[in-house]
PDB file of C-alpha atoms in Angstrom:
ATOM      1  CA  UNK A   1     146.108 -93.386 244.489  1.00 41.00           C
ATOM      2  CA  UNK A   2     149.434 -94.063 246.047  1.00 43.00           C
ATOM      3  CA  UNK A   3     149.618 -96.520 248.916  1.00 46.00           C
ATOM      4  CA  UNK A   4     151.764 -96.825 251.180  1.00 48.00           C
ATOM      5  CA  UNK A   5     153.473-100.520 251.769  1.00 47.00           C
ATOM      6  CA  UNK A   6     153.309-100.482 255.885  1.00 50.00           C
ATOM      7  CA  UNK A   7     151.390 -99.020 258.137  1.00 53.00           C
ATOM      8  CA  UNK A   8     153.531 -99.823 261.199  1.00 56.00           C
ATOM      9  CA  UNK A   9     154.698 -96.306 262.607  1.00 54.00           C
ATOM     10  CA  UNK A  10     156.347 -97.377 265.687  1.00 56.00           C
ATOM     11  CA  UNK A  11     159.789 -95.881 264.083  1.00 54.00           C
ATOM     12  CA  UNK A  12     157.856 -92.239 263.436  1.00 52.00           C
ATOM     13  CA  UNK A  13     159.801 -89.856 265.770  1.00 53.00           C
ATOM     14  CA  UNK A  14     158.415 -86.447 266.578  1.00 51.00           C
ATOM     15  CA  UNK A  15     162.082 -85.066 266.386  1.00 49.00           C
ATOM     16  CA  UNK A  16     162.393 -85.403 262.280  1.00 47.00           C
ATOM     17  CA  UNK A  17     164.423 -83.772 259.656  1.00 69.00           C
ATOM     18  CA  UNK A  18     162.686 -81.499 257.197  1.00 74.00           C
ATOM     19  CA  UNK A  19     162.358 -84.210 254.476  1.00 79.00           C
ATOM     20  CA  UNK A  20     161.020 -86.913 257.428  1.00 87.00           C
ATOM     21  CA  UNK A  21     158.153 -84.661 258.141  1.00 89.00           C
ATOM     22  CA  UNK A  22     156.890 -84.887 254.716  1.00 91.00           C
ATOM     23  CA  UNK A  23     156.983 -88.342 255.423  1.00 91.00           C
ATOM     24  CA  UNK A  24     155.248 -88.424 258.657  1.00 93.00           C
ATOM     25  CA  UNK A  25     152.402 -86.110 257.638  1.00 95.00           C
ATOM     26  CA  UNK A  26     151.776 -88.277 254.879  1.00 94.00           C
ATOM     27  CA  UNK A  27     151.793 -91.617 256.136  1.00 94.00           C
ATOM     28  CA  UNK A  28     149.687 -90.326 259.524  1.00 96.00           C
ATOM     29  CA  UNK A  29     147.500 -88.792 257.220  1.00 96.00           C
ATOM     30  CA  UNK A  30     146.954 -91.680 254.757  1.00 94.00           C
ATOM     31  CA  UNK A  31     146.120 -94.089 257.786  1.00 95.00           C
ATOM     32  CA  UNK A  32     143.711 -91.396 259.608  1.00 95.00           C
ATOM     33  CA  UNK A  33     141.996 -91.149 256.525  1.00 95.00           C
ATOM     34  CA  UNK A  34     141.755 -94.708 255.858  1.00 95.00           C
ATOM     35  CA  UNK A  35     138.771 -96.307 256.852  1.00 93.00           C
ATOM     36  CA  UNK A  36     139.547 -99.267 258.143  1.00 94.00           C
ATOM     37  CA  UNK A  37     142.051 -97.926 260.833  1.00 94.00           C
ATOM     38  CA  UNK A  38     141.191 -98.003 264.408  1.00 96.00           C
ATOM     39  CA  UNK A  39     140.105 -94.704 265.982  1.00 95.00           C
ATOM     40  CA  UNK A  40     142.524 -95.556 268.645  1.00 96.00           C
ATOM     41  CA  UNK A  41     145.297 -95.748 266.359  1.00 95.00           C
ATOM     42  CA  UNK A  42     143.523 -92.552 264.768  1.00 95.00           C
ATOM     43  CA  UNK A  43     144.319 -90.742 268.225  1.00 95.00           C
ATOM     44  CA  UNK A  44     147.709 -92.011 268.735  1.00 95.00           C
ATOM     45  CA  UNK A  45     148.413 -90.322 265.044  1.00 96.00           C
ATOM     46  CA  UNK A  46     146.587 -86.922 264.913  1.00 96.00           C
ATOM     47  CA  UNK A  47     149.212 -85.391 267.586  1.00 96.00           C
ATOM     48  CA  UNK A  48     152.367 -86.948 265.728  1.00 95.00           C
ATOM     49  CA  UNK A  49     150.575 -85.090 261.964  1.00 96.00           C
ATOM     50  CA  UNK A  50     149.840 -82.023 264.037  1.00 96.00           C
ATOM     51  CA  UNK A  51     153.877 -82.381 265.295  1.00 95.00           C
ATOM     52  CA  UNK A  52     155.009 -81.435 261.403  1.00 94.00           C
ATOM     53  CA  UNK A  53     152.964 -78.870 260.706  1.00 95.00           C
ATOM     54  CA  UNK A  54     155.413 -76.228 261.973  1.00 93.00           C
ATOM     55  CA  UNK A  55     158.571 -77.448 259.576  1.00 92.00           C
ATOM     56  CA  UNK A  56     155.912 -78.120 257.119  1.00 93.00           C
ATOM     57  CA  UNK A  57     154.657 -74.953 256.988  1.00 92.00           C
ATOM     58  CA  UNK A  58     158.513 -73.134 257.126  1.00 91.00           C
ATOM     59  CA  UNK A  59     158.673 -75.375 253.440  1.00 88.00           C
ATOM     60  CA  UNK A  60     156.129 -73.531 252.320  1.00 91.00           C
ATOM     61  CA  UNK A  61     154.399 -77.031 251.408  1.00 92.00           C
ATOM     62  CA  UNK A  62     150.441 -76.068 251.885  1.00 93.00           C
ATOM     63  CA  UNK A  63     152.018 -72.906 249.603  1.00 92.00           C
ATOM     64  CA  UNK A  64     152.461 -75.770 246.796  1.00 93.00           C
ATOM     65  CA  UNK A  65     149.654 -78.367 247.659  1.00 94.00           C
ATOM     66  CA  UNK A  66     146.080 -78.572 249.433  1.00 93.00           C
ATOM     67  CA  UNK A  67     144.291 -81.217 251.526  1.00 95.00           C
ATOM     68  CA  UNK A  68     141.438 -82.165 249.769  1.00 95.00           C
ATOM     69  CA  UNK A  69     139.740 -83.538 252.066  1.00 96.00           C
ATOM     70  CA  UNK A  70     137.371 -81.864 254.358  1.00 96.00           C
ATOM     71  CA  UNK A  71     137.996 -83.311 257.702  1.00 93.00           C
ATOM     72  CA  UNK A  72     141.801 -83.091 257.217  1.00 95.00           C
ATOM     73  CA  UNK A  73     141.521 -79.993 255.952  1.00 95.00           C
ATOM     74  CA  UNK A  74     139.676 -78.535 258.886  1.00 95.00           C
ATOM     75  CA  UNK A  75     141.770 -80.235 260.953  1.00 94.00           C
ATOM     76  CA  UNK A  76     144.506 -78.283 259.944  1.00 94.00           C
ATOM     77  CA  UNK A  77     142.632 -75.020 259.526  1.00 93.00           C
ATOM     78  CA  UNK A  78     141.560 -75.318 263.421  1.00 93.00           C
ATOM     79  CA  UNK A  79     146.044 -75.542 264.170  1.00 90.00           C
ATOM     80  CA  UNK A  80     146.619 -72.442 262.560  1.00 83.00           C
TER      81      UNK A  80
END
């Protein structure tokens, strides 16, 4: 599994390039899914993931790749 080597995403800006929306989704998704983190911080990050689905989804990345994992998954279902 690939972690990631911060999870400080004060500099995550809703107004990203292509390529930092990738990033974004990721790392929002890695800490929501990560148990330890806060459900506060869990709030803060759901609308920032939900932010890059629309560039995201012009890529043509959920063409490529699936979320595994249920909750994410249905998260993302329930935006479409």
């Amino acid at each position: 599994m690939i972690r990631l080597v911060t999870t400080d995403f004060s500099e995550l800006h809703e107004d990203t390039a292509a390529g930092d929306a990738l990033v974004t989704f990721v790392a929002c998704a890695h800490a929501m899914l990560d148990g330890t983190t806060p459900e506060e911080q869990r709030r803060r990050l759901e609308p920032r993931l939900l932010a890059q689905l629309p560039t995201l989804r012009a890529l043509g990345i959920f063409d490529l790749f699936s979320v595994r994992d249920p909750a994410l998954a249905a998260l993302l279902a329930d935006e479409e």
